[in-house]
Structure formats: C-alpha cells, structure tokens
PDB file of C-alpha atoms and ligand atoms in Angstrom:
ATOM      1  CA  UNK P   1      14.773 -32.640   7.382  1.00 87.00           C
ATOM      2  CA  UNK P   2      16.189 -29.147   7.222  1.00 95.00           C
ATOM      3  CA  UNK P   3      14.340 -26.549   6.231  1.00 97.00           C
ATOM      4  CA  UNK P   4      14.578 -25.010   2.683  1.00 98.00           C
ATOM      5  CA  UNK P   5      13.167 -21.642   1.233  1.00 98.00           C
ATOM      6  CA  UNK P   6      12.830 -20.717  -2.690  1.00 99.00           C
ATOM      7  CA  UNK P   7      13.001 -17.027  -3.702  1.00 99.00           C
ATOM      8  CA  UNK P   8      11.762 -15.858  -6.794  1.00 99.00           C
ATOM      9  CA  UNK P   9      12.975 -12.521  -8.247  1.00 98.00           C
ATOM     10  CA  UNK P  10      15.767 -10.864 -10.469  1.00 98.00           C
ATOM     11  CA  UNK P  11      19.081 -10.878 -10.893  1.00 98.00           C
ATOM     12  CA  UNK P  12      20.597  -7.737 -10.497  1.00 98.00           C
ATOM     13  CA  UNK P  13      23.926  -7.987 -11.243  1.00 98.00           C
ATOM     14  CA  UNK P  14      25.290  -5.398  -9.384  1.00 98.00           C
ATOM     15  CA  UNK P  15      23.274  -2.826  -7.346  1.00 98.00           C
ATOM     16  CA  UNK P  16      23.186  -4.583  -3.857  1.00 98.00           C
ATOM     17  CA  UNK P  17      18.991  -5.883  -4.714  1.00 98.00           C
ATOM     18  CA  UNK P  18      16.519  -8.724  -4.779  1.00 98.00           C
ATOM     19  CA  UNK P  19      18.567 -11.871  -5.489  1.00 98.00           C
ATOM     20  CA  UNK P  20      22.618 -10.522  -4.845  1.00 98.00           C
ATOM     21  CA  UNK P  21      21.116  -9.543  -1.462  1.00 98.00           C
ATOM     22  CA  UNK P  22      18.343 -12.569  -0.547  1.00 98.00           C
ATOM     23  CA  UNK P  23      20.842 -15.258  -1.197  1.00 98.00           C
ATOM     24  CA  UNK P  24      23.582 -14.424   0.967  1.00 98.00           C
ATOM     25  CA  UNK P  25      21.248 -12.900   4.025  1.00 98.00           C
ATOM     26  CA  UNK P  26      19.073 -15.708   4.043  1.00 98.00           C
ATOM     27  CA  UNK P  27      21.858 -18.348   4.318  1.00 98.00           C
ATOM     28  CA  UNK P  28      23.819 -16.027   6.676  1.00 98.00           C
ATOM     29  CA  UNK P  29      20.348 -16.885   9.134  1.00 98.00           C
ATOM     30  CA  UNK P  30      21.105 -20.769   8.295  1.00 98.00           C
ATOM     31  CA  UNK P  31      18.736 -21.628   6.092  1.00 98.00           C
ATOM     32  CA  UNK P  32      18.893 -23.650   2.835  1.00 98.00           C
ATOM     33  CA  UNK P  33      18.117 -21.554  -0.052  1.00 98.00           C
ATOM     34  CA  UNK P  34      17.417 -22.113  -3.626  1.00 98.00           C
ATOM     35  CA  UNK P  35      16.980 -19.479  -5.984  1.00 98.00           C
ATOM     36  CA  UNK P  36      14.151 -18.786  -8.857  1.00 98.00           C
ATOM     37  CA  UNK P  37      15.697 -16.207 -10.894  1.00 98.00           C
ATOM     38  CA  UNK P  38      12.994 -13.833 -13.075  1.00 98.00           C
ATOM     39  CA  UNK P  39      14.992 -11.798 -14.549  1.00 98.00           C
ATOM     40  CA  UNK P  40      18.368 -10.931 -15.108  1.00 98.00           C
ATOM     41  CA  UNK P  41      19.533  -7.454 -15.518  1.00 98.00           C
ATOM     42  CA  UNK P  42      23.097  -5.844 -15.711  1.00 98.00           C
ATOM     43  CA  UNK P  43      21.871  -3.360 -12.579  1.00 98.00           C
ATOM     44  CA  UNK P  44      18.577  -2.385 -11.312  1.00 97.00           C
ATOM     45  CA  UNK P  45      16.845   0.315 -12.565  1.00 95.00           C
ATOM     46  CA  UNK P  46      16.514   3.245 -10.311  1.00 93.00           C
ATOM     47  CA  UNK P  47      19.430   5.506 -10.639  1.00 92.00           C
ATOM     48  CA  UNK P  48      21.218   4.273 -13.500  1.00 96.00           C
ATOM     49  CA  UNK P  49      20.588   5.588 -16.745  1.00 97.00           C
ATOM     50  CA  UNK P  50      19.900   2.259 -18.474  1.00 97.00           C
ATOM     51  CA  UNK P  51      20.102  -1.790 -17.817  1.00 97.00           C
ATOM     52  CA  UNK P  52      19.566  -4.738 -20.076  1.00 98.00           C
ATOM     53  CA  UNK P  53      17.210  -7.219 -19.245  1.00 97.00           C
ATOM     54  CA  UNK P  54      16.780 -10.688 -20.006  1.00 98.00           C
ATOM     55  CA  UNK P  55      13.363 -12.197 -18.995  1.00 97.00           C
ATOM     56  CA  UNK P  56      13.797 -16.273 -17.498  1.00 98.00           C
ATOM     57  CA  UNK P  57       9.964 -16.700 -17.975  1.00 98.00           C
ATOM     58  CA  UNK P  58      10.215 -19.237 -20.082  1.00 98.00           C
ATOM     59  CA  UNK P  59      12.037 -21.142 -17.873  1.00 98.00           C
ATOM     60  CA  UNK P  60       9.783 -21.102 -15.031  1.00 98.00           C
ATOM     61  CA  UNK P  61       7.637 -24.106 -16.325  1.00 98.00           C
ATOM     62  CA  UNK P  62      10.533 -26.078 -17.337  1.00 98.00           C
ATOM     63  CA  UNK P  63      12.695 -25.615 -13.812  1.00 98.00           C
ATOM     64  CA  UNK P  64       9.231 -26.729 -12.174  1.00 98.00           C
ATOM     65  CA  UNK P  65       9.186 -30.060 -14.522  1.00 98.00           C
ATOM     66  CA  UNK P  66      13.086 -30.555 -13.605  1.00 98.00           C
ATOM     67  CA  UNK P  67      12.471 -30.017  -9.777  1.00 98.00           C
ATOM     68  CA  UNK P  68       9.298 -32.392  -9.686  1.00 98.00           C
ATOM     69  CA  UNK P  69      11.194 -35.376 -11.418  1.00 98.00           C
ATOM     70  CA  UNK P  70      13.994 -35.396  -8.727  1.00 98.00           C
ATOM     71  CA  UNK P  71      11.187 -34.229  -5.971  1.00 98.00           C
ATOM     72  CA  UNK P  72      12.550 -31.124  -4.761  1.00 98.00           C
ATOM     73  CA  UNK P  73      10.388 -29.145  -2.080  1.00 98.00           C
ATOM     74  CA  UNK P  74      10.280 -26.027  -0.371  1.00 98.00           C
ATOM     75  CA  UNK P  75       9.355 -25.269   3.463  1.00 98.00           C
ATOM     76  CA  UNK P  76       8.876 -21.865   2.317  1.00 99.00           C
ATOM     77  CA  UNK P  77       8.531 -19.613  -0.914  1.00 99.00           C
ATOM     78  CA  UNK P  78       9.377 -16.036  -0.960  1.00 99.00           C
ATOM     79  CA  UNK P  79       9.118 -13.980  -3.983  1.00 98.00           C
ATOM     80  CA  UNK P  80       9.927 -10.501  -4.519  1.00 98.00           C
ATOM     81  CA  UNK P  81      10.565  -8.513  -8.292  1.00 98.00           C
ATOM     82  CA  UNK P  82       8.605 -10.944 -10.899  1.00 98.00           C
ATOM     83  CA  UNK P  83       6.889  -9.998 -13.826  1.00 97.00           C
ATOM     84  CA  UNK P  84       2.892 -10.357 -14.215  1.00 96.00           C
ATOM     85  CA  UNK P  85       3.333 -13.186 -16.947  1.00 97.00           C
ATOM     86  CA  UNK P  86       5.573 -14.991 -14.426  1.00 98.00           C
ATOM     87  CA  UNK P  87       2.772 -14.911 -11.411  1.00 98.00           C
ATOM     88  CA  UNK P  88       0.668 -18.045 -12.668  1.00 98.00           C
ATOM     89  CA  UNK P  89       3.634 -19.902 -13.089  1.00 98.00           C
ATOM     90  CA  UNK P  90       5.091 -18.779  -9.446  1.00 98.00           C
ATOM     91  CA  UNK P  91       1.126 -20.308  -8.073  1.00 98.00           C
ATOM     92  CA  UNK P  92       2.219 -23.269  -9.388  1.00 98.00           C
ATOM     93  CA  UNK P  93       5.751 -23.702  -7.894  1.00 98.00           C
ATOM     94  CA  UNK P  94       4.065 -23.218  -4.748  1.00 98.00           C
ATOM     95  CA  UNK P  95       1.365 -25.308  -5.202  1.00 98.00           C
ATOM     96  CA  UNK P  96       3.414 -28.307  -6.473  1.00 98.00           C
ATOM     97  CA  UNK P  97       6.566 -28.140  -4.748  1.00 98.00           C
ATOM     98  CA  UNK P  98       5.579 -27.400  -1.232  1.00 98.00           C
ATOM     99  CA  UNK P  99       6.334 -29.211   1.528  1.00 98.00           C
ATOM    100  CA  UNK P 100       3.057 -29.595   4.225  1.00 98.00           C
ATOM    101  CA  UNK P 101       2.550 -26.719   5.700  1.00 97.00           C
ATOM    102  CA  UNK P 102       4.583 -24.383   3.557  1.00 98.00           C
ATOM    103  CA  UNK P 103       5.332 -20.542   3.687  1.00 98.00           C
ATOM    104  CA  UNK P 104       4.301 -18.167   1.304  1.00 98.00           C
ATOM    105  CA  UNK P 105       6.094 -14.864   1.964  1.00 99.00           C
ATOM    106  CA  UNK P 106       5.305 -11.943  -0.667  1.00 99.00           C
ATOM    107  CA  UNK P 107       7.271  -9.158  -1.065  1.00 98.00           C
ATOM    108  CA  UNK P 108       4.847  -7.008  -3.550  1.00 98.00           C
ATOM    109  CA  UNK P 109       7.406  -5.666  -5.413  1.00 98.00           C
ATOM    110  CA  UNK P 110       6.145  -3.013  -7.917  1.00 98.00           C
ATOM    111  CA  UNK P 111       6.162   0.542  -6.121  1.00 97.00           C
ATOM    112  CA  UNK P 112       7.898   3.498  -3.810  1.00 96.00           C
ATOM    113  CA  UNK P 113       7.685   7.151  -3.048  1.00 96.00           C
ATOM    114  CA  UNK P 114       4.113   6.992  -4.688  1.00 97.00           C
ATOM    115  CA  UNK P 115       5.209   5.597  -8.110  1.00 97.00           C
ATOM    116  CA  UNK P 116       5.292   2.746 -10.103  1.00 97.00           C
ATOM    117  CA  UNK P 117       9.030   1.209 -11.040  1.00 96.00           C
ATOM    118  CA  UNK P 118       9.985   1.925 -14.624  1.00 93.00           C
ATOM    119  CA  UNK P 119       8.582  -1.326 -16.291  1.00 91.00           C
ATOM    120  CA  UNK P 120       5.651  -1.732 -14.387  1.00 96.00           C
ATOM    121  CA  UNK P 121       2.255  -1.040 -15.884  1.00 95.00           C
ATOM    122  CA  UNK P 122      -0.862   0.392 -14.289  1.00 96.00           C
ATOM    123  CA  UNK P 123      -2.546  -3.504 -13.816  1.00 96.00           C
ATOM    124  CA  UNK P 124       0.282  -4.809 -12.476  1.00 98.00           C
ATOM    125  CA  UNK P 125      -1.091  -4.533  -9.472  1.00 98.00           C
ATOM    126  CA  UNK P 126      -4.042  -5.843  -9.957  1.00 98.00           C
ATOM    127  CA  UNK P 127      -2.120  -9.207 -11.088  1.00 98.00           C
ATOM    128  CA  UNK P 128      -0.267  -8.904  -7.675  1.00 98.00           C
ATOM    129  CA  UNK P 129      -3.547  -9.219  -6.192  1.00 98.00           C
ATOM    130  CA  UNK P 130      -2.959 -13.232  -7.327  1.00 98.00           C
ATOM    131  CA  UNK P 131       0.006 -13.624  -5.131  1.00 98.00           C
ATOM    132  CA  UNK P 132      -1.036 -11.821  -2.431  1.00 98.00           C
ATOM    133  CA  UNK P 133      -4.410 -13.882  -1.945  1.00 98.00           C
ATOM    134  CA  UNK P 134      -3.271 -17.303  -0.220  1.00 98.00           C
ATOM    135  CA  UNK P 135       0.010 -15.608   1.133  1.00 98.00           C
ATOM    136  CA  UNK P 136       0.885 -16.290   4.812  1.00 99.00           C
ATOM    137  CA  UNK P 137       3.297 -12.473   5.158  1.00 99.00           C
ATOM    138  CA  UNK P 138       2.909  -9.753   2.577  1.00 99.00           C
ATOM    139  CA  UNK P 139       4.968  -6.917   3.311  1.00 98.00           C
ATOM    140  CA  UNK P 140       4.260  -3.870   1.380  1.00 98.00           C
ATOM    141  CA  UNK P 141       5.644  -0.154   1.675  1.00 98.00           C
ATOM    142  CA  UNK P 142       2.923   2.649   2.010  1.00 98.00           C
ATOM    143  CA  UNK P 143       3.342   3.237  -1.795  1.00 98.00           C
ATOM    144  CA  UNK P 144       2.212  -0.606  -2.375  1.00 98.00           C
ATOM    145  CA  UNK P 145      -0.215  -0.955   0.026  1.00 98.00           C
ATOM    146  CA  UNK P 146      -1.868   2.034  -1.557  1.00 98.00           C
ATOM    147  CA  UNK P 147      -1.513   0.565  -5.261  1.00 98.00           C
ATOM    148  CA  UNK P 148      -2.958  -2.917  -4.092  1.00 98.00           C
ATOM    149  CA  UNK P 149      -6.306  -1.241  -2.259  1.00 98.00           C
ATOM    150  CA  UNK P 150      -6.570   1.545  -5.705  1.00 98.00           C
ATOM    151  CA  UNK P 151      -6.355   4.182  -3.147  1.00 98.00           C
ATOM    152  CA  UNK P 152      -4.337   7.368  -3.173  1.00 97.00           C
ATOM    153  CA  UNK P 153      -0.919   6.873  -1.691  1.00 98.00           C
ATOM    154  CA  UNK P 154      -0.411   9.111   1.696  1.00 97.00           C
ATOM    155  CA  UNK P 155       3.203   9.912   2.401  1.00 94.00           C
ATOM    156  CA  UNK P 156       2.193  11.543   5.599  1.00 94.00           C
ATOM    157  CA  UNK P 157       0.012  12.906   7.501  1.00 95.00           C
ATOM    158  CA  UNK P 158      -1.951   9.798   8.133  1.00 98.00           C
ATOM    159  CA  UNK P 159      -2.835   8.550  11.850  1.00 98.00           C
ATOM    160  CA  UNK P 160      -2.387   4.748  13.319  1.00 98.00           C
ATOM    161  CA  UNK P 161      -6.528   4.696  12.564  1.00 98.00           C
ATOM    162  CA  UNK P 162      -5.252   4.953   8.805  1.00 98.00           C
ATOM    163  CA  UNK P 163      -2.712   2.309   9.049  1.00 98.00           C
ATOM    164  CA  UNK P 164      -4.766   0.162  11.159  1.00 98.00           C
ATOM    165  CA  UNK P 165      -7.323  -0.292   8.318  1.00 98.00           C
ATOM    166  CA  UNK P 166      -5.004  -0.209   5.780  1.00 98.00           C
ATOM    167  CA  UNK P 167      -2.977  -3.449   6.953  1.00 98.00           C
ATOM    168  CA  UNK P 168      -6.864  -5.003   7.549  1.00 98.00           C
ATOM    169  CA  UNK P 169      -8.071  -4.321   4.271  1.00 98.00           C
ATOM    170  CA  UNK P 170      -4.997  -5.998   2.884  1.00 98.00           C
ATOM    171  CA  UNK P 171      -5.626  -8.809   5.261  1.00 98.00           C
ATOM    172  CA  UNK P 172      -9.008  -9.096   3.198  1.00 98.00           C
ATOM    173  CA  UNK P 173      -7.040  -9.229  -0.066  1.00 98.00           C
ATOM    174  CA  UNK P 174      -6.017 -13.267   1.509  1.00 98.00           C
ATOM    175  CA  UNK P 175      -3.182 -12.542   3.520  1.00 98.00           C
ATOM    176  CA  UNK P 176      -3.185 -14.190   6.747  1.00 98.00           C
ATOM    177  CA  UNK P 177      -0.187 -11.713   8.233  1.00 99.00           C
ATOM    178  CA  UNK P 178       0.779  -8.185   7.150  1.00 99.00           C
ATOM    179  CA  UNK P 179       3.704  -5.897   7.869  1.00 99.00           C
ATOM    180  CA  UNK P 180       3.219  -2.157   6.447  1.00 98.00           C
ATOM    181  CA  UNK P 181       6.770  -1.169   5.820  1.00 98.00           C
ATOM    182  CA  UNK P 182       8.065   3.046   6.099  1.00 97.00           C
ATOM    183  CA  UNK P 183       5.257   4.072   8.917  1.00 98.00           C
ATOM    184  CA  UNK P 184       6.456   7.502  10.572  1.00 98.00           C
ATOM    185  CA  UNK P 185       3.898   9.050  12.667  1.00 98.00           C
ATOM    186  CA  UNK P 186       5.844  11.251  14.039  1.00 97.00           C
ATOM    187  CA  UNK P 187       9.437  12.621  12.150  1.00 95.00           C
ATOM    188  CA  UNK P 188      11.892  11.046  13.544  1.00 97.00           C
ATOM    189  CA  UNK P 189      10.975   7.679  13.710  1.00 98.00           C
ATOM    190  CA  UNK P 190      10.269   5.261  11.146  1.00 98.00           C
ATOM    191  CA  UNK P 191       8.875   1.486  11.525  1.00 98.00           C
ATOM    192  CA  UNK P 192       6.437  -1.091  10.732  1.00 98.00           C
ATOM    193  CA  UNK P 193       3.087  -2.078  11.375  1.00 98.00           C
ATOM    194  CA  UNK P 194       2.261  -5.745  11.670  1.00 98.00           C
ATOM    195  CA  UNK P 195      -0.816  -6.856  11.755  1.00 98.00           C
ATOM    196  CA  UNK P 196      -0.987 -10.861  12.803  1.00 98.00           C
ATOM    197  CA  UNK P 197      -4.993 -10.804  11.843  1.00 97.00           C
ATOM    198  CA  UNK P 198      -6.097 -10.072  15.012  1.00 98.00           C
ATOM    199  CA  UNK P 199      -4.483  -7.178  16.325  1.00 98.00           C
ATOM    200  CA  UNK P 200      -1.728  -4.401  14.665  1.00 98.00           C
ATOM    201  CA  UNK P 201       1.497  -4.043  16.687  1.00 98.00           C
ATOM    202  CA  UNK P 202       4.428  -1.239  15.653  1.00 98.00           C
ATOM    203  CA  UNK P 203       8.126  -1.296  16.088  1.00 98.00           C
ATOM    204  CA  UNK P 204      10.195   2.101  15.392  1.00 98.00           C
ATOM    205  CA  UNK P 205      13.426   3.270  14.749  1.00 98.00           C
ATOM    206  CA  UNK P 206      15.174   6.845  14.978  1.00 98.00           C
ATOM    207  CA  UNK P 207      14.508   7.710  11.433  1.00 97.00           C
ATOM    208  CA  UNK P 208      17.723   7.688   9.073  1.00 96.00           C
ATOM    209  CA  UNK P 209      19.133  10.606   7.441  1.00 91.00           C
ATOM    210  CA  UNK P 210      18.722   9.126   3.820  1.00 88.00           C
ATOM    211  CA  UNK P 211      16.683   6.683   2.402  1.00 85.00           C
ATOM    212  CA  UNK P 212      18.834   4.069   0.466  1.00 92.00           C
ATOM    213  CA  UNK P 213      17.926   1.979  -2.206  1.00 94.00           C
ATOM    214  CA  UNK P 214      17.957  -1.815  -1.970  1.00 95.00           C
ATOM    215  CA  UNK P 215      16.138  -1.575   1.667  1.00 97.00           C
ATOM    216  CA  UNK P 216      13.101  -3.018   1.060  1.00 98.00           C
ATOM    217  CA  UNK P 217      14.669  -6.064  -0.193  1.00 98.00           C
ATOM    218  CA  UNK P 218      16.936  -5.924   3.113  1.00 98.00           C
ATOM    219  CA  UNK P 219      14.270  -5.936   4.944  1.00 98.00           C
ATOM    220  CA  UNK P 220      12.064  -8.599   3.432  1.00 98.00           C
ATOM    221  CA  UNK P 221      14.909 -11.364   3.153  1.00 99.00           C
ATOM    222  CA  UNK P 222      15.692 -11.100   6.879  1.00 99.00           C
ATOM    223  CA  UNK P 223      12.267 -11.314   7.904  1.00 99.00           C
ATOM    224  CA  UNK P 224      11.855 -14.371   5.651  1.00 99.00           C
ATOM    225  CA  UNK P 225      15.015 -15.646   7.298  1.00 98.00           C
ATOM    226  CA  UNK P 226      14.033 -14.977  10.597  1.00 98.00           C
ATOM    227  CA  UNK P 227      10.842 -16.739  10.401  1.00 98.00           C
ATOM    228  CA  UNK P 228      12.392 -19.507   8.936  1.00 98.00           C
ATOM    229  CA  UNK P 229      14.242 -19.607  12.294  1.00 98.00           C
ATOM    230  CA  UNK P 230      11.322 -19.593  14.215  1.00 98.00           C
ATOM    231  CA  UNK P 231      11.455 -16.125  15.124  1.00 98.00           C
ATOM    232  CA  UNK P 232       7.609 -14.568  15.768  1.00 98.00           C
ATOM    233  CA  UNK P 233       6.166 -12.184  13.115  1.00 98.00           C
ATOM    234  CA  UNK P 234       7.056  -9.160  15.552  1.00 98.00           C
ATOM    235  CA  UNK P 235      10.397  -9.961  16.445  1.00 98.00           C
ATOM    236  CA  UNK P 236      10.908 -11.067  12.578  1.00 98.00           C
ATOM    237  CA  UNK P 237      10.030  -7.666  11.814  1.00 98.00           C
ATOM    238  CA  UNK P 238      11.716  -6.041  13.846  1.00 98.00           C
ATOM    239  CA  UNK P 239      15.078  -7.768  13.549  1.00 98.00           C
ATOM    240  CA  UNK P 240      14.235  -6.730   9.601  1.00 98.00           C
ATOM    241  CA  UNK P 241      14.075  -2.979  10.762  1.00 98.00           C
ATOM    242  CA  UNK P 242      17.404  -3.116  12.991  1.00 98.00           C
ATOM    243  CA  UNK P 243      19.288  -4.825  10.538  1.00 98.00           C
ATOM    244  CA  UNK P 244      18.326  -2.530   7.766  1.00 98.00           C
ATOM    245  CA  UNK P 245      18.863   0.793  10.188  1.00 98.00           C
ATOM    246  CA  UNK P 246      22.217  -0.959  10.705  1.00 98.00           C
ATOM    247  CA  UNK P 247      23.209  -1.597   6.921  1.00 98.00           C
ATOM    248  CA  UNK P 248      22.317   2.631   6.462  1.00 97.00           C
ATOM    249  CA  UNK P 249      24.529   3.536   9.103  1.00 97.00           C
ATOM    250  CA  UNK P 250      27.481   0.976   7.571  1.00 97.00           C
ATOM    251  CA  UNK P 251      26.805   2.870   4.587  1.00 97.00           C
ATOM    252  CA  UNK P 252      26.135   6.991   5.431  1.00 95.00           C
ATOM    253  CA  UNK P 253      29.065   9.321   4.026  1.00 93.00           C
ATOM    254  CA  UNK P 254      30.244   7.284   1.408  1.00 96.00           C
ATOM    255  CA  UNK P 255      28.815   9.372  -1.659  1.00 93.00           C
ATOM    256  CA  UNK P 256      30.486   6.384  -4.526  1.00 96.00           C
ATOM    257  CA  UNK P 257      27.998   4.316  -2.383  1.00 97.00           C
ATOM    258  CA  UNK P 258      24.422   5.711  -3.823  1.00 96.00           C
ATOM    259  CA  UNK P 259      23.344   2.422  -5.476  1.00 97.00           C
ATOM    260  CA  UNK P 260      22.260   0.723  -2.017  1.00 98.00           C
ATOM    261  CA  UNK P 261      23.732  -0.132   1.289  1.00 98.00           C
ATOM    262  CA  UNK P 262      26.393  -2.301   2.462  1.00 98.00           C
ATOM    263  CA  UNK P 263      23.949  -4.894   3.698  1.00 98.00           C
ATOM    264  CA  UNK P 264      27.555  -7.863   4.077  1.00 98.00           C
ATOM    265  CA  UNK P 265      28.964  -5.215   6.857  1.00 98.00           C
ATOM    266  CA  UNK P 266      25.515  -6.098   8.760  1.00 98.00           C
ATOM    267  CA  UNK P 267      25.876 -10.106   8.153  1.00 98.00           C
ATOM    268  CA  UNK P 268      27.602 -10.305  11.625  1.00 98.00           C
ATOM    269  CA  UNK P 269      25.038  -8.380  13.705  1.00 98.00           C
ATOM    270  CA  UNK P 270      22.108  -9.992  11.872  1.00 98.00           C
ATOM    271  CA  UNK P 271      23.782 -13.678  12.984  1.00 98.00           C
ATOM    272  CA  UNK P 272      24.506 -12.604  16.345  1.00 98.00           C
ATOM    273  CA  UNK P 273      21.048 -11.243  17.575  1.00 98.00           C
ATOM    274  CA  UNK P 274      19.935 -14.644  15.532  1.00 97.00           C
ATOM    275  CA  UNK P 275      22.003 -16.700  17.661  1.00 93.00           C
TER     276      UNK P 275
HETATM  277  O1  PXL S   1      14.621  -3.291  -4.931  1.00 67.27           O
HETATM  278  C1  PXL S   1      13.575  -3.590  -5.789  1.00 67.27           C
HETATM  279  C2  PXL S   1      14.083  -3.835  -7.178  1.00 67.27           C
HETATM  280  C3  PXL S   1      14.432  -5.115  -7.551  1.00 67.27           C
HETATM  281  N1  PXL S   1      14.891  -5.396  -8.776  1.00 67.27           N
HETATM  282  C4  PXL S   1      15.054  -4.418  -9.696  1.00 67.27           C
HETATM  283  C5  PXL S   1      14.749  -3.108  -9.374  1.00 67.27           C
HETATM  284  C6  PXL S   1      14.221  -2.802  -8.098  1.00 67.27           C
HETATM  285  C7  PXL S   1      13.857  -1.432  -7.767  1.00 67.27           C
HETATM  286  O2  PXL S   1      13.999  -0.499  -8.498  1.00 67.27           O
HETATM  287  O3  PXL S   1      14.953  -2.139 -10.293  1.00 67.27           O
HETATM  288  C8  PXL S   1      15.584  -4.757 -11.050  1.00 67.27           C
END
C-alpha cells in the first residue's frame, strides 16, 4: 500500500502558509496527502492588518467518525497551526487512524522572534506540551523551543553547549527526534540542529539577507515529505534548509512579494534532489 500522510493546520487563504503550502510540497515529494483543516482564515496574520477566522473544531470529531466508518489510515500525521481546544481531538486522529507504525511529525506552531502569534495565549504552550510528548520529529524555532522549556528565549549569543541541551531537554518532553530550526553561531550562517536522541548533528547555510514569512512551514512540510520518502532525519533536514534558502532567493527583490516566498518556483529543485 502507498503511503499516506494527514496534516492538520489552517487554511490560509492566501499568504503562501501552513495548508496552501503543505499540500502542494508534500505531493510534489510523491506522497498521498489528506488534509485536516483547523482553521480557515482569509490570510494569516502577521503583516496584514486584519483576517477573519473561522474555527473547524467542531468538525474534528465528526471527520474522525466519517474516516473510521470507511477505514481510512494514515502512515504519518503532521500537524502544524491548531488551536489548544483542537489538540485532544488531533491525539485521537492519531491514535485511531494510524496505520502500524505511524509518524507523528509536530510542527509546534505558536511562536517567532521571541513572541507569541497574535491569538495565542500564554498556556498555549503548555497544551503543546500534549502533542509534543509521543511525537517521533518536533521541529521548533529557537523562539518555541524556549516557550516549550519556560525559559527565556536567546536570539544570540548562545554556544552549541546551549543548543545541545536545549534539543535534549525537549527530547525529555517525549520526542524521540528533534530539529532546532534558525541556529546561527556565527553571522552568516544559519541552520539546524538535529538531535536523533543520541547525538546532535548541524547543517548550515550562508545566512539570507531577509527573513521571510511562511518559512517555517516550508521547511517543516519538506522534511515531513522527505521522510516519508525514506530520506534520514539529517538529510530530511537538510533538504528542508536548501529548499527553503532556495524559495528566499526565488523570492529577494520583489518588494509586492512581503507576504512569504515563492515556495512553487522551488517545486522543481525540491523533486530533483528527491529523485
Ligand atoms: O506560518 C505559521 C502560521 C500559520 N498560520 C497562520 C499564521 C501563521 C503565522 O503567523 O498566522 C494563520
């Protein structure tokens, strides 16, 4: 049987995030993928000076009781933006509609640059805690990380004895795998860390002129894909770091472009170093 991943986040209709980006990078790697949307929203909400949002809680429990009539399963589950009420619901897709053996990728979505996103209140990280224990990949940014071990976030100035705990202690959280996303130890590079449980391993890029919005979720959806493909954590997250240093560079000097990056003008490098 082919394989087939779930991802659970919003819909943000336009904005180049979460679901308008997971979809279409995750079946450009050649995997099956069916979508959980949380959330609809006319456009994310960093930048913009307003969105509407339309919460698809509710309909969690009822997809679920659809899916397990007509036996649907997953080989892999991989959620990103959700809302805390939505998190016991999302334990229970992946409890009931796995397939042996299945994936549980987390994405802790909730946090950058050393804030919150609008929306999210201070214990929503503690209810991230629920996802995260159980999960076989979490990939949090520095400003994530910090939020899930209630420690002050660090934008620099940290050493790889920092980082090295850091992605441990989340380990201890119940993650079996970790990648630290936005690691610079020195300033002009920028990687990850990835910590496999036994021993942290880094992969760097010449650090980009801008930071973009939309990235992280970039990132996460082609390691997801990549794994999927039977990829290796490092080379997973590493092919996540070149495709998302490619999709800036498709996307520098174009000012009308602030609202993310041009992540389709990457599709055809992302398939060929998958192929
Ligand atoms: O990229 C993360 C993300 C996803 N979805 C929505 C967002 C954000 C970040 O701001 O606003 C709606």
């Amino acid at each position: 049987m082919d394989k087939r991943l779930l991802t659970i986040q919003d819909i943000s209709c336009v904005g180049q995030c979460s679901l308008t980006v997971a979809l279409p990078v995750i079946s450009a790697c050649g995997i099956e993928t069916g979508i959980l949307p949380s959330s609809v929203l006319s456009n994310h909400t960093a930048g913009y000076s307003g969105w509407t949002f339309h919460d698809l809680t509710d309909d969690m429990p009822k997809i679920l009781e659809r899916w397990l009539t007509e036996k649907v399963s997953f080989d892999a589950f991989y959620t990103g933006y959700v809302s805390k009420t939505q998190i016991p619901y999302i334990l229970e897709i992946m409890e009931k509609a796995a397939r042996p053996g299945a994936l549980r990728i987390v994405d802790p979505v909730m946090a950058d640059n050393g804030k919150l996103y609008t929306g999210f209140d201070e214990d929503f990280p503690q209810e991230m805690k629920k996802l995260i224990n159980g999960a076989d990949v979490i990939m949090p940014n520095l400003t994530e990380a910090a939020f899930l071990l209630d420690q002050p976030y660090k934008a620099d100035g940290y050493d790889k004895a920092f980082i090295e705990k850091m992605a441990r202690d989340l380990a201890a959280l119940g993650a079996k795998n970790v990648i630290v996303t936005g690691v610079s130890f020195e300033p002009s590079k920028l990687g990850v860390a990835v910590y496999d449980g036994n021993k942290v391993e880094y992969y760097f890029n010449e650090k980009q002129a801008v930071s973009s919005h939309g990235t992280g979720d970039l990132y996460a959806s082609v390691v997801a894909g990549a794994l999927l493909r039977g990829k290796s954590l490092l080379e997973a997250a590493s092919l996540g770091a070149d495709v998302v240093v490619e999709a800036i560079k498709l996307t520098a000097g174009d000012k009308d472009h602030w609202y993310g990056v041009k992540f389709e003008l990457a599709l055809p490098y992302l398939i060929q170093r998958l192929s």
